[in-house]
XYZ file of C-alpha atoms in Angstrom:
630
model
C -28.754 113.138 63.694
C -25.244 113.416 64.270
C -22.437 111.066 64.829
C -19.446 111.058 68.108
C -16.510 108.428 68.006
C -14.489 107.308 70.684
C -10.986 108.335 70.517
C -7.893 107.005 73.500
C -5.747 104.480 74.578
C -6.382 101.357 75.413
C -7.891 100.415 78.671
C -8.486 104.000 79.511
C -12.621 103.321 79.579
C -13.927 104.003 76.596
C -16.738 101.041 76.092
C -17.320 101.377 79.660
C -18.186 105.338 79.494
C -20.398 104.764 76.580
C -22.066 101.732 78.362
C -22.188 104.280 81.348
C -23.788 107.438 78.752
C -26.292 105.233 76.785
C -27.262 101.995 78.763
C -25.889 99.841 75.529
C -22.693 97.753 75.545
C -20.555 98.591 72.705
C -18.358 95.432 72.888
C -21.028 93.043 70.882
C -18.287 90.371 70.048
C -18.156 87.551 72.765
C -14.350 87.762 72.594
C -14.033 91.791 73.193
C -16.615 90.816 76.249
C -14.191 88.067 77.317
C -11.223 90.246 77.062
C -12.905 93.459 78.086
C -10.834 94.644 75.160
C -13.089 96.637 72.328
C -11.499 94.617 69.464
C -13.593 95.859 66.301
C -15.854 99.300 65.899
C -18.520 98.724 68.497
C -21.907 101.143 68.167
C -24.585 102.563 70.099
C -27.311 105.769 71.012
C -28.800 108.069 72.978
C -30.407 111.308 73.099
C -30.008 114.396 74.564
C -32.148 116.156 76.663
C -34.110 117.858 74.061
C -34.741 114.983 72.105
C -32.300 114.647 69.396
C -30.812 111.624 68.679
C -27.181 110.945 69.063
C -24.980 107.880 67.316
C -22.298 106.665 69.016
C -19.129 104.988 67.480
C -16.904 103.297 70.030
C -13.396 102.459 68.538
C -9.997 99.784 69.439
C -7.706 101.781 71.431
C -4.804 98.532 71.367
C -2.130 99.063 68.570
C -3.019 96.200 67.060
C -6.507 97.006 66.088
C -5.658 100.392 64.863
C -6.756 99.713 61.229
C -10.184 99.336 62.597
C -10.084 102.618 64.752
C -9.480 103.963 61.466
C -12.138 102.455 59.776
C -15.036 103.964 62.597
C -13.460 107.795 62.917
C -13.819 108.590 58.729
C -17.579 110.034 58.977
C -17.954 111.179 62.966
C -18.961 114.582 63.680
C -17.545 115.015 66.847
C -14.875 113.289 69.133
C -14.886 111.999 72.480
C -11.587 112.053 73.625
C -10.718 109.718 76.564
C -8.064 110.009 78.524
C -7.718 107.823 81.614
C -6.986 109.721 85.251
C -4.984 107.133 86.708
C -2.361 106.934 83.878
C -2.836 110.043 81.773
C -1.438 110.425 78.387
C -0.271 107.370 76.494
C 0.829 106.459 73.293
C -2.015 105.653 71.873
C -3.868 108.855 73.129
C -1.248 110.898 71.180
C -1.481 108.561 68.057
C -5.493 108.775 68.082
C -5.239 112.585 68.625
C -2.972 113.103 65.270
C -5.571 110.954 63.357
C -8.423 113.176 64.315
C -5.946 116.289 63.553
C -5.457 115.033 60.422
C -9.216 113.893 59.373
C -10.012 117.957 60.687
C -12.220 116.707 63.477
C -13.111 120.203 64.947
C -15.495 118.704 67.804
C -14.611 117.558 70.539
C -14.833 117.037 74.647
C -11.953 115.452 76.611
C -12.933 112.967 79.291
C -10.951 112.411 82.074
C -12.056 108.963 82.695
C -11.641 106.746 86.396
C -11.765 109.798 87.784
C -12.930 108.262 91.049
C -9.177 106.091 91.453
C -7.226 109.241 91.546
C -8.222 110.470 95.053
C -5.294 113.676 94.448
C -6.633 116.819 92.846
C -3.641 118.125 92.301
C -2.695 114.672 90.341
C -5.766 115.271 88.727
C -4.284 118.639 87.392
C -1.536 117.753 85.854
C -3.377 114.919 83.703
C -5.321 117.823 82.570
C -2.630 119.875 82.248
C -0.780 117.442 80.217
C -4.141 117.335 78.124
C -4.198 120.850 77.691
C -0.578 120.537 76.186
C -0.824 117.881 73.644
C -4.332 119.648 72.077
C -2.383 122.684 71.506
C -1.908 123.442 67.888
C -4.386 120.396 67.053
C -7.876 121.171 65.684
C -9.260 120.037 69.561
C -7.426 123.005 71.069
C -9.546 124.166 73.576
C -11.929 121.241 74.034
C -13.664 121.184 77.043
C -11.677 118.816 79.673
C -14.231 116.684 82.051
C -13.693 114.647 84.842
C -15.975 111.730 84.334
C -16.510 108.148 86.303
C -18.223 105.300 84.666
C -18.500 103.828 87.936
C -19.822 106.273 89.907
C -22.038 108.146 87.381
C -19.504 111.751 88.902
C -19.848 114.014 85.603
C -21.588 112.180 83.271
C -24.095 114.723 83.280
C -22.282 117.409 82.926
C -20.642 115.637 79.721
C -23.856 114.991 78.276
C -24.400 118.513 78.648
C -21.029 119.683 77.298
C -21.692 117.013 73.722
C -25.115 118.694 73.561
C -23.150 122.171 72.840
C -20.412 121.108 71.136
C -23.106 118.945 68.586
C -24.927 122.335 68.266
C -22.379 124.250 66.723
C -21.386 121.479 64.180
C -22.976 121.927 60.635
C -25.974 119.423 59.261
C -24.468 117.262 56.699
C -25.470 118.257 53.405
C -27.776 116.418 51.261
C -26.113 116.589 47.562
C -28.033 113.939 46.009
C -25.223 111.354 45.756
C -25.607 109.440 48.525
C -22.504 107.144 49.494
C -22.441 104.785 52.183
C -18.659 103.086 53.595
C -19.116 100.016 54.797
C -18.163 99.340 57.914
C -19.788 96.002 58.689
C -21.731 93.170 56.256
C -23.751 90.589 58.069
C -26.627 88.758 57.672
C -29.638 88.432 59.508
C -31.922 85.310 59.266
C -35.404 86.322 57.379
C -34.011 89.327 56.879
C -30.659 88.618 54.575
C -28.074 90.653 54.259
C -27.240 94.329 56.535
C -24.602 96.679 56.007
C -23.887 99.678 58.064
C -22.042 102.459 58.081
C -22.044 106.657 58.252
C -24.454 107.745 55.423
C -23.471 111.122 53.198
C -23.853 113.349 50.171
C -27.468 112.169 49.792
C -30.222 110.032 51.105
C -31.585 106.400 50.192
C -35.225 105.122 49.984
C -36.610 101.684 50.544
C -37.211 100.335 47.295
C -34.192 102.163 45.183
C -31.517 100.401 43.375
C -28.257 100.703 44.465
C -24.657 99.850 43.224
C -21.891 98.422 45.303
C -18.422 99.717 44.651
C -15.962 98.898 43.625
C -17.333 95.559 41.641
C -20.707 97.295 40.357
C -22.814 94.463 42.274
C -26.439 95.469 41.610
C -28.965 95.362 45.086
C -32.111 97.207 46.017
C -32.878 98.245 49.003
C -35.067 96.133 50.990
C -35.324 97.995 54.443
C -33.478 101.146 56.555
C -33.286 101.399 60.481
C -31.319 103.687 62.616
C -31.004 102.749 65.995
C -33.486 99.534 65.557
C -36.020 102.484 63.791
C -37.001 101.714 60.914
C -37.097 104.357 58.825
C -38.332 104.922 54.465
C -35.776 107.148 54.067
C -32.166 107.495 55.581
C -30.954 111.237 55.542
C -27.051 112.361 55.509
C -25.259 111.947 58.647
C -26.789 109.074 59.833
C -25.624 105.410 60.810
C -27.653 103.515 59.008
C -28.487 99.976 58.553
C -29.142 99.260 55.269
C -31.133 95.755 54.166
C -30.330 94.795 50.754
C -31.864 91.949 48.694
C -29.583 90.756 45.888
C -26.225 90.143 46.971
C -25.265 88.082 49.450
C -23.078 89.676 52.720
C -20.156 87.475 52.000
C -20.009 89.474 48.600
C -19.480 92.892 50.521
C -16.523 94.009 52.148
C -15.401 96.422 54.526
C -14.779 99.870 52.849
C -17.012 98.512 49.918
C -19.319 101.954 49.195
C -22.627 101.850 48.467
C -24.113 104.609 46.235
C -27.218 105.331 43.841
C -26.611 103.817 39.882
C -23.848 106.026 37.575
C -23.379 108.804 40.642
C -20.168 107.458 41.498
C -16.535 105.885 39.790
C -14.089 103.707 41.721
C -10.554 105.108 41.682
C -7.019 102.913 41.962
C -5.013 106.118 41.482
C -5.456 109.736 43.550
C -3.824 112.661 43.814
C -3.648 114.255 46.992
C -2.297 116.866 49.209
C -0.116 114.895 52.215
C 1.058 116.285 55.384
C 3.845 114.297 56.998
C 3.614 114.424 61.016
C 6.353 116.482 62.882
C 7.220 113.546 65.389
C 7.436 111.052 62.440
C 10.847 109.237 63.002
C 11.714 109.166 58.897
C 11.078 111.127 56.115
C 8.737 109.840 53.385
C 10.178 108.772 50.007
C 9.435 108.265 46.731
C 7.679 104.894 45.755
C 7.735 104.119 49.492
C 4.478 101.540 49.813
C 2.281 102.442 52.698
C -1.442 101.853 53.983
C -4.277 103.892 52.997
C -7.338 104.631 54.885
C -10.174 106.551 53.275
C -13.676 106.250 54.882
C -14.117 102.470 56.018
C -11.782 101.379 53.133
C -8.114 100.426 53.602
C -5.889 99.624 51.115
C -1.946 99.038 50.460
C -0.793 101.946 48.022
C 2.798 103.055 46.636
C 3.830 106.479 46.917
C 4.701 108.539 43.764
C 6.424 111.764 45.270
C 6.170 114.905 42.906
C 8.256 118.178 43.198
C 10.313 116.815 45.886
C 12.791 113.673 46.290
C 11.941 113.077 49.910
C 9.582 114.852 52.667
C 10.786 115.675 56.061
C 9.002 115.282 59.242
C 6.266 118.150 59.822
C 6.331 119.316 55.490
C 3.512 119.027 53.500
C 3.652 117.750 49.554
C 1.460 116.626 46.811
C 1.582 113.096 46.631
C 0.032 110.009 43.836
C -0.982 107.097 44.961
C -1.676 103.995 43.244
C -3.483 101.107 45.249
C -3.744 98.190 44.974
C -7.489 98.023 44.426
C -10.024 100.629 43.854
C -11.745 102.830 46.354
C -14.724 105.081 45.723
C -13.267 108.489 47.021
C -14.275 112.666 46.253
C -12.300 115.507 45.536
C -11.978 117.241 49.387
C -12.028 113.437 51.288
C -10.086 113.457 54.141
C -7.301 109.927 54.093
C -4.380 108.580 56.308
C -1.824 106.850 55.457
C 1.005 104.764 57.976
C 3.713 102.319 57.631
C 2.991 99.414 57.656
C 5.865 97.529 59.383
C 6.904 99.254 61.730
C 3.166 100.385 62.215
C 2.937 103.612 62.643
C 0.489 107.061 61.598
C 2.943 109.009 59.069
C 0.334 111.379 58.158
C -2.644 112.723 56.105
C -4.716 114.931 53.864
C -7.006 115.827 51.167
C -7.758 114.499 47.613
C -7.093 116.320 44.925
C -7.755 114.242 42.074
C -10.153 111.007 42.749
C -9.253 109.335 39.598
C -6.183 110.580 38.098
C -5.670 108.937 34.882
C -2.190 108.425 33.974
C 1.042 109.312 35.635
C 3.084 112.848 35.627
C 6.223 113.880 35.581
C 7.488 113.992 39.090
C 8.924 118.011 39.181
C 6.456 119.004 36.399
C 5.380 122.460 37.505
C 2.111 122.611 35.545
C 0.998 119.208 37.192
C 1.825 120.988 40.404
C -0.191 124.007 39.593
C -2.995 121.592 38.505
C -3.243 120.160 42.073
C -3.641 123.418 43.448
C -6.409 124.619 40.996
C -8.439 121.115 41.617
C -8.068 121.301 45.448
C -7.981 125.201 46.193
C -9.235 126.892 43.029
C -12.580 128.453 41.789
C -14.884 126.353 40.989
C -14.613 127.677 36.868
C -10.676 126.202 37.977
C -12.060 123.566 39.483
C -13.960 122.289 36.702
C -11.682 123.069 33.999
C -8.950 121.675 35.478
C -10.624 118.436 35.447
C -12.035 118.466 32.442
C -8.319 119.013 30.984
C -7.915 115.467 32.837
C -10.494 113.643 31.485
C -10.703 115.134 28.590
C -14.230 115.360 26.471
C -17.095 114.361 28.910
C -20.693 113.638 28.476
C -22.484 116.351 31.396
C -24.081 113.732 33.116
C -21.163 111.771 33.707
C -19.157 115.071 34.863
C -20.538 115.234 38.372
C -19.063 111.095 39.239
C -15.774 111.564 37.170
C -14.827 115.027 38.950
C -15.726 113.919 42.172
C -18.162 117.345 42.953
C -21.764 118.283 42.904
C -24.250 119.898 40.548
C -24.146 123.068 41.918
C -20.449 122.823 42.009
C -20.058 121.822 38.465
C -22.966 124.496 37.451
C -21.138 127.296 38.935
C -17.831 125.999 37.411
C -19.352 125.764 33.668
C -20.923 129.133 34.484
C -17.768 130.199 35.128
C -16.263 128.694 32.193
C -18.806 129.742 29.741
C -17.957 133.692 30.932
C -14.133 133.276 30.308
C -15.657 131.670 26.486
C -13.465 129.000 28.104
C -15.902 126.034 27.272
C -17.116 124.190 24.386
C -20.987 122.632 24.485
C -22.126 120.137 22.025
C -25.496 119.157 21.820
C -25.710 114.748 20.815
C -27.175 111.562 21.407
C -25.540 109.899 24.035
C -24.804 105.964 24.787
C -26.275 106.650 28.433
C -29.376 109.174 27.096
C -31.191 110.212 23.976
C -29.864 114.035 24.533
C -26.551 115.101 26.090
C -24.363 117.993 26.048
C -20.569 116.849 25.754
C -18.271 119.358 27.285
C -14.710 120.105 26.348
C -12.591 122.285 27.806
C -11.410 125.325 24.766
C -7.736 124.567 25.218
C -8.890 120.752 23.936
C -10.706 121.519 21.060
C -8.499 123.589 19.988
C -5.593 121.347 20.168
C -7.820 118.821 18.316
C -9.038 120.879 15.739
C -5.707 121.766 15.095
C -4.547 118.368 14.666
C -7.594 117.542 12.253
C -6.054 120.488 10.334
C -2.862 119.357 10.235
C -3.390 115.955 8.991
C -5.504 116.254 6.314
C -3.193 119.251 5.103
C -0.811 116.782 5.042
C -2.945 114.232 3.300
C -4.049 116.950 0.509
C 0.219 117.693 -0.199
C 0.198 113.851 -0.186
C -2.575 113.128 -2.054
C -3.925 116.455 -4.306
C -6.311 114.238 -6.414
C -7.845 112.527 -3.282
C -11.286 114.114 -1.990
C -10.477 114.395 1.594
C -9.630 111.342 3.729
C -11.705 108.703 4.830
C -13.644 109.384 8.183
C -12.322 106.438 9.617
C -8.858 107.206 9.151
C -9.226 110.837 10.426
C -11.208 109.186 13.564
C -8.050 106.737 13.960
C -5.621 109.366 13.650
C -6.902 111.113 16.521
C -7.794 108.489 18.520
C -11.318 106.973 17.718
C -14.332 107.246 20.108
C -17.623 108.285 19.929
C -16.842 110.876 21.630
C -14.541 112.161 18.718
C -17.111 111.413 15.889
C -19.388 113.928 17.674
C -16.703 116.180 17.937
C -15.587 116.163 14.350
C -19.615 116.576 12.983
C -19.114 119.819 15.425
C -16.336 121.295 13.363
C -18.011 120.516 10.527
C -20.731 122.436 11.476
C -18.617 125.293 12.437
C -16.935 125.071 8.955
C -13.524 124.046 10.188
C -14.060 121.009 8.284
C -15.736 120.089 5.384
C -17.345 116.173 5.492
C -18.506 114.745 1.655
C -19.174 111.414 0.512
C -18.118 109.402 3.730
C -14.247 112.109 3.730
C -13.357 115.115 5.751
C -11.399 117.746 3.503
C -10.553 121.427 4.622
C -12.689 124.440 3.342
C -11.459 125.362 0.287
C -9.391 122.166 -0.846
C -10.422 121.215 -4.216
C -8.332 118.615 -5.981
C -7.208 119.025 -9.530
C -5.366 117.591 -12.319
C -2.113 118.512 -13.823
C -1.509 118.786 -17.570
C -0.220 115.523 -18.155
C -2.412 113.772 -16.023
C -5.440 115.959 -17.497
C -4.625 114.394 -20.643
C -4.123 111.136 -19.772
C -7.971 111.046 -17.753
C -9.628 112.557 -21.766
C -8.031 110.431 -23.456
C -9.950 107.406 -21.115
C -13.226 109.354 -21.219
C -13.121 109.391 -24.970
C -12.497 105.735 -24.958
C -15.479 105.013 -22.906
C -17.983 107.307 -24.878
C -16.683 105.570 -27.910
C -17.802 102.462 -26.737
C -19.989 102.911 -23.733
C -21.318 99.134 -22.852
C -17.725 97.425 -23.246
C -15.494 99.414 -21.168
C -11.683 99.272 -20.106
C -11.683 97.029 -17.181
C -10.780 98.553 -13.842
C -7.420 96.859 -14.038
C -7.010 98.237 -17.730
C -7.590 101.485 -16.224
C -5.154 101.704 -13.726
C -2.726 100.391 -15.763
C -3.058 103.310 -18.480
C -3.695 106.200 -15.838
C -2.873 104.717 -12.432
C -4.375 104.374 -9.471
C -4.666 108.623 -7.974
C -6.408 109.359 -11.531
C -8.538 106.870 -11.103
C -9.825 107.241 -7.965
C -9.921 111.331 -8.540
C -12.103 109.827 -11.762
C -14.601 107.723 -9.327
C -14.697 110.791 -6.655
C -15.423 113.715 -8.955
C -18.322 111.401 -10.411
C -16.512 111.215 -13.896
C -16.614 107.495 -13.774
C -19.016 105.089 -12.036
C -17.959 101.573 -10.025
C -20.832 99.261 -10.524
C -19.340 95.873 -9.424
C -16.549 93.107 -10.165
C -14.602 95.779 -11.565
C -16.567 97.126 -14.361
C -16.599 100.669 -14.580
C -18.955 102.609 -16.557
C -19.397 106.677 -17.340
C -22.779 108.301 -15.520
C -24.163 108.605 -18.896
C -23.806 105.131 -20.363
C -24.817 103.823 -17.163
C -27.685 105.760 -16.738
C -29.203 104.763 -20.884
C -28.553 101.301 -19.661
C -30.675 101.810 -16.646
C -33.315 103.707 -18.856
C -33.644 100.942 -21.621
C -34.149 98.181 -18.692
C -37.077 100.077 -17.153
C -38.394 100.246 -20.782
C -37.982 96.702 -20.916
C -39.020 95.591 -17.654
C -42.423 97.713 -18.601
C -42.917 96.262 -21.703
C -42.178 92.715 -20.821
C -42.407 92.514 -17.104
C -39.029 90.787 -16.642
C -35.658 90.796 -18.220
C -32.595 88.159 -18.064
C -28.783 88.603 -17.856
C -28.562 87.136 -21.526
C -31.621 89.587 -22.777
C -29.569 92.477 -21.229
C -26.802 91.606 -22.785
C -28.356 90.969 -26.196
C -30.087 94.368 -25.814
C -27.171 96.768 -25.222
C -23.936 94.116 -27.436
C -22.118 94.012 -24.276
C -20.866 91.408 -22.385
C -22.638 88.855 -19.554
C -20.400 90.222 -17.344
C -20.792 93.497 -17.579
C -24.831 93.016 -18.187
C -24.549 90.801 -14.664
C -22.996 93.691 -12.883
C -25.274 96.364 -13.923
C -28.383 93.801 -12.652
C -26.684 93.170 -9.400
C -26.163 97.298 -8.729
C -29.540 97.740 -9.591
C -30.591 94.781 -7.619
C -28.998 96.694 -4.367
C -30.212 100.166 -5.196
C -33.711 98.345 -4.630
C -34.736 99.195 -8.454
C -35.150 95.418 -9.485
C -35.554 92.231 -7.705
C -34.352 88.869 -8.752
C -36.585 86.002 -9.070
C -34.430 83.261 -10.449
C -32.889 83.919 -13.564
C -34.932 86.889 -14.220
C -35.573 90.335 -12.465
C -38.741 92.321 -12.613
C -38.973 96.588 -10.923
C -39.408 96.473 -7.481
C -42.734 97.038 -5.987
C-alpha cells in the first residue's frame, strides 16, 4: 500500500477532488464542513483498477494551518498537486511546492482542478504553462499536468490512471525491523479506548506487541490494527495505520509523539543536519536565529547553531545544529523543514546528519565539518565510525537506536571497520543482556589506554613504594562507567595493564625500597619477630617509618592488618591461628581471655585476631566464646 497527499492553495479543490476520486469526505471536523475549509489533515482510500489499495492524505491549503500541512506530507509517497483553473498559481501553491522539493517528493501528478469554469483553452494553457514553469528545477519537473473537474467527473479517470503509473514506479517501503509510527492524530473511541494514526515505517507491528511511546517512554501494547476500517494482525511499512493501544490514555499522546518497538529507538533534543536555505527567501539565516522544526508529524521550536559560516544567503546550503526545545525521535537520512515563525514563512530544509548529537562544536571547526559529511555521505565503515567517535564506547545492541541506521547498515560498517583493524570488540555481560560485545572505535581506545598509561606512570614517580593505584581511582580518573571497568579488564588482558590485589600497575613496575628506607622497614621486622604477639601499634609504626613504608610493608605481604590497628607479621599471625585450631580441637571453644592467656599478649590484640578469624569464616562466636566453623 502506498500513500498520496494533497498539495495547493487554498480553495483550489482539493477535499472536493478527493471526495470526487474516492466517494469519502476528507473534511471529518464539523467546522472544516461548515467552512468548506480543510482545517486539519483529513484522510481517505481507494483502489486502483487492479486492486491495490491506495491511502489518501488530504492537507490545509490556508496559511494559517500550514503547520498541519506539514504534519500530513512527512511519510507520502506521492503528491497530488492541485492547482485551481480559474485562478492558477498562488502563493500557497508555490509555498507547498518548495516543501515537497525539499522533503524529495519525486511523485507526483498536477491537477488542474475546476476545469469546467474556465470555458477558454487557451486560458487553460497558460495555467499549465505557468505550471510547467514553477516545477522546473523542482523534484516534480515533468509531472504529468491534468485537467480534472470534481463536478463534472471530466478527467478523473484519466488521473486515476496517471496515479496508478506514477505509484508503480515508486519503491516499496522497506521493512528494517524498527518500526516507527508519527503520530498524527490521538483519539479515543468508546469500547475501544484509545487510536492513533499515522504513516507506518522501518518495520511492522503485531497485535499483541509492546510498544513504547516517544519521547516520554509511556509503555502500551497493542490492542488492535485497521487500515482503511480493515482490520488487520499485522501492519506492514508504508501504511496508514490505526493503531489501538491499551495502556495509556489518548490525552497522554501528542501529535508528533512516535511510536516504536521497546529499546529500537532514542529521542533526540539536539541534531545535526544538512540545511538548504530557499533562493526566494527574503533574509539570510543567522546564527542562533530560533525557528520551527518539522520532522515527520512532530513540530517543535529549535535555535539555530550555524557552523563554518556566520550567516547563509538565500539559495546556499550549510550544516546546521539544532537544539529544540523538546525531544523528537528522528534517523540519520530524515527529511525536516524548518520556517520562521513570525513572519511565517518556509526558509528551507534537509537531511539529518546526526540524530542525537551530544554536546556542542566549535562553530568553524573543520574536523566537525568533515564529520557531517562522513555521517551523512560516507561509507557505511565512515558511517559507523564516525558515530561511534560520537558516542563513544557502545554496547552492539544499543548501536543500531543511538546511530540512527539498520543492522545491515551497521554490519556492513563494522565489517568495514574490522578490515581497516579500525575497531575494537569486547566480549561482557551487559546491564541490558547476559552477553554483549561493546564496540569502540581504535582511535578511542587508544586515546584511553594511553591515558591509563599516563596516570599511573605518574602515580609510580609519585608514589614508587605504592603497588599500583586503586581501581577506583583509575576508574574516576577516566571517567567511571561500566562501560570503562570492562574496558580496563580488556587491557589487562592484553597486558597493557597489570590489575593485583584490587590496583592497576603497568607491566614491569615493581616498587622498591631505598637504602635508608630499607633499613628503617628491618629494623621494624626485627622488632616484631622479637616479640611477635605484642607488636608496635599501627600508629607506632608510622611514626618510626611513615606512612609509604608502611603501606609498601602491608602490600608486599611483609606485614599483616588484622583489625583496630594491630598489625602482625604472616608468621606470628599464622602460629597464632595454628595454636587456636589446636585449642578449639582440644577443647571445643576458646575465649578472648584464654587467647590471651595462651599466647602473653594483650585482650586487644587476642580480640582482633578472633574478630579476623571470625570474618574469614574460620570461627564463629557464640557469646563470649568461639568454636571452628562448621
Amino acid at each position: 500500500m502506498k500513500v498520496i497527499g494533497t498539495a495547493g492553495h487554498i480553495d483550489h479543490g482539493k477535499s472536493a477532488l478527493v471526495k470526487a476520486l474516492t466517494g469519502i469526505n476528507p473534511d471529518r471536523l464539523r467546522e472544516e464542513q461548515e467552512r468548506e475549509m480543510t482545517i486539519d489533515l483529513g484522510f481517505a482510500w481507494m483502489e486502483f483498477p487492479d486492486g491495490e489499495p491506495i491511502g489518501i492524505i488530504d492537507v490545509p491549503g490556508h496559511i494559517d494551518f500550514i503547520d498541519n500541512m506539514l504534519a500530513g506530507v512527512g511519510g507520502i509517497d506521492a503528491a497530488l498537486f492541485v492547482v485551481a483553473a480559474d485562478e492558477g498559481v498562488m502563493p500557497q501553491t508555490r509555498e507547498h511546492l518548495a516543501i515537497l522539493d525539499l522533503l524529495e517528493v519525486h511523485a507526483g501528478v498536477v491537477a488542474i482542478t475546476k476545469a469546467d469554469l474556465v470555458s477558454d483553452s487557451d486560458w487553460l494553457d497558460l495555467v499549465k504553462d505557468e505550471v510547467r514553469q514553477i516545477l522546473k528545477d523542482t523534484t516534480l519537473e515533468g509531472s504529468p499536468i491534468l485537467p480534472v473537474s470534481a463536478i463534472t467527473g471530466d478527467g478523473l479517470d484519466e488521473l486515476r490512471r496517471s496515479l496508478q503509473r506514477i505509484l508503480a514506479h515508486t519503491s516499496q517501503r522497506l521493512d528494517l525491523g524498527r518500526p516507527r509510527l508519527s503520530v498524527d492524530r490521538a483519539f479515543t473511541i468508546a469500547g475501544f479506548g484509545t487510536v492513533v494514526t499515522g504513516t507506518l515505517i522501518d518495520g511492522s507491528f503485531k497485535v499483541g506487541e509492546e510498544v513504547s511511546i516517544l519521547p516520554g517512554g509511556r509503555k502500551a501494547r497493542i490492542r488492535g490494527l485497521q487500515t482503511h476500517k480493515s482490520k488487520l494482525e499485522q501492519a506492514f511499512p508504508g501504511r496508514r495505520v490505526a493503531i489501538n493501544l491499551s495502556g495509556i490514555e489518548a490525552s497522554q499522546i501528542e501529535r508528533g509523539d512516535t511510536v516504536v518497538l521497546p529499546n529500537t529507538y532514542r529521542s533526540s533534543l539536539r541534531l545535526d543536519v544538512s540545511f538548504r536555505l530557499l533562493p526566494d527567501a527574503d533574509r539570510p539565516v543567522r546564527h542562533n536565529q530560533t525557528v520551527k522544526l518539522y520532522h515527520g508529524a512532530a513540530q517543535r521550536s529549535a535555535r539555530i547553531r550555524l557552523l563554518g559560516k556566520d550567516e547563509l544567503e538565500p539559495g546556499q546550503w550549510a550544516w546546521l545544529q539544532l537544539e529544540l526545545n523538546a525531544p523528537i525521535v528522528a534517523v540519520r537520512g530524515d527529511h525536516f523543514i524548518l520556517r520562521r515563525p513570525s513572519p511565517g514563512a518556509t526558509l528551507g530544509g534537509g537531511l539529518i546528519a546526526d540524530p542525537a548529537a551530544n554536546r556542542r562544536y566549535k562553530r568553524f571547526d573543520e574536523r566537525v565539518l568533515g564529520r557531517l559529511e562522513r555521517l551523512l555521505d560516507g561509507t557505511p565503515g565512515e558511517r559507523v565510525g564516525t558515530a561511534l567517535q560520537s558516542t563513544g564506547p557502545i554496547w552492539k545492541g544499543e548501536a543500531e537506536a543511538a546511530f540512527g541506521i539498520t543492522e545491515t547498515e551497521l554490519e556492513a560498517g563494522l565489517n568495514e571497520l574490522r578490515r581497516e583493524n579500525a575497531l575494537i570488540e569486547v566480549d561482557a555481560e551487559s546491564p541490558a543482556v547476559k552477553s554483549e560485545t561493546l564496540l569502540i572505535d581504535r582511535i578511542t581506545y587508544t586515546d584511553l589506554q594511553q591515558q591509563a598509561e599516563n596516570i599511573l606512570t605518574e602515580y609510580h614517580k609519585r608514589f614508587p613504594l605504592r603497588f599500583g593505584m586503586p581501581a577506583q581511582e583509575l576508574r574516576s580518573r577516566l571517567g567511571n562507567t561500566r562501560k570503562l571497568g570492562v574496558i580496563l579488564e580488556f587491557m589487562v588482558s592484553r597486558g597493557a595493564l597489570v590489575r593485583k590485589n584490587g590496583r592497576f600497575l603497568l607491566p614491569g613496575f615493581t616498587p622498591s625500597l631505598a637504602d635508608e628506607d630499607s633499613r628503617k622497614a628491618a629494623r621494624l621486622l626485627d622488632v616484631f619477630e622479637s616479640d611477635p604477639y605484642s607488636t608496635p601499634s599501627k600508629k607506632q609504626v608510622m611514626d618510626q617509618v611513615g606512612e609509604e613504608v608502611l603501606g609498601y610493608l602491608l602490600n608486599s605481604g611483609q606485614l599483616l592488618e588484622i583489625g583496630q590497628g594491630v598489625l602482625l607479621t604472616p608468621q606470628g599471625f599464622g602460629r597464632m591461628e595454628s595454636g587456636i585450631r589446636e585449642h578449639l580441637e582440644r577443647n571445643g571453644t576458646i575465649t578472648v581471655a584464654e587467647l590471651r592467656d595462651l599466647f602473653h599478649t594483650s585482650r586487644k590484640y587476642a580480640l582482633a585476631v578472633l574478630e579476623h578469624l571470625d570474618a574469614e569464616g574460620i570461627t564463629v562466636r557464640e557469646g563470649d566464646e568461639r568454636r571452628l566453623q562448621a
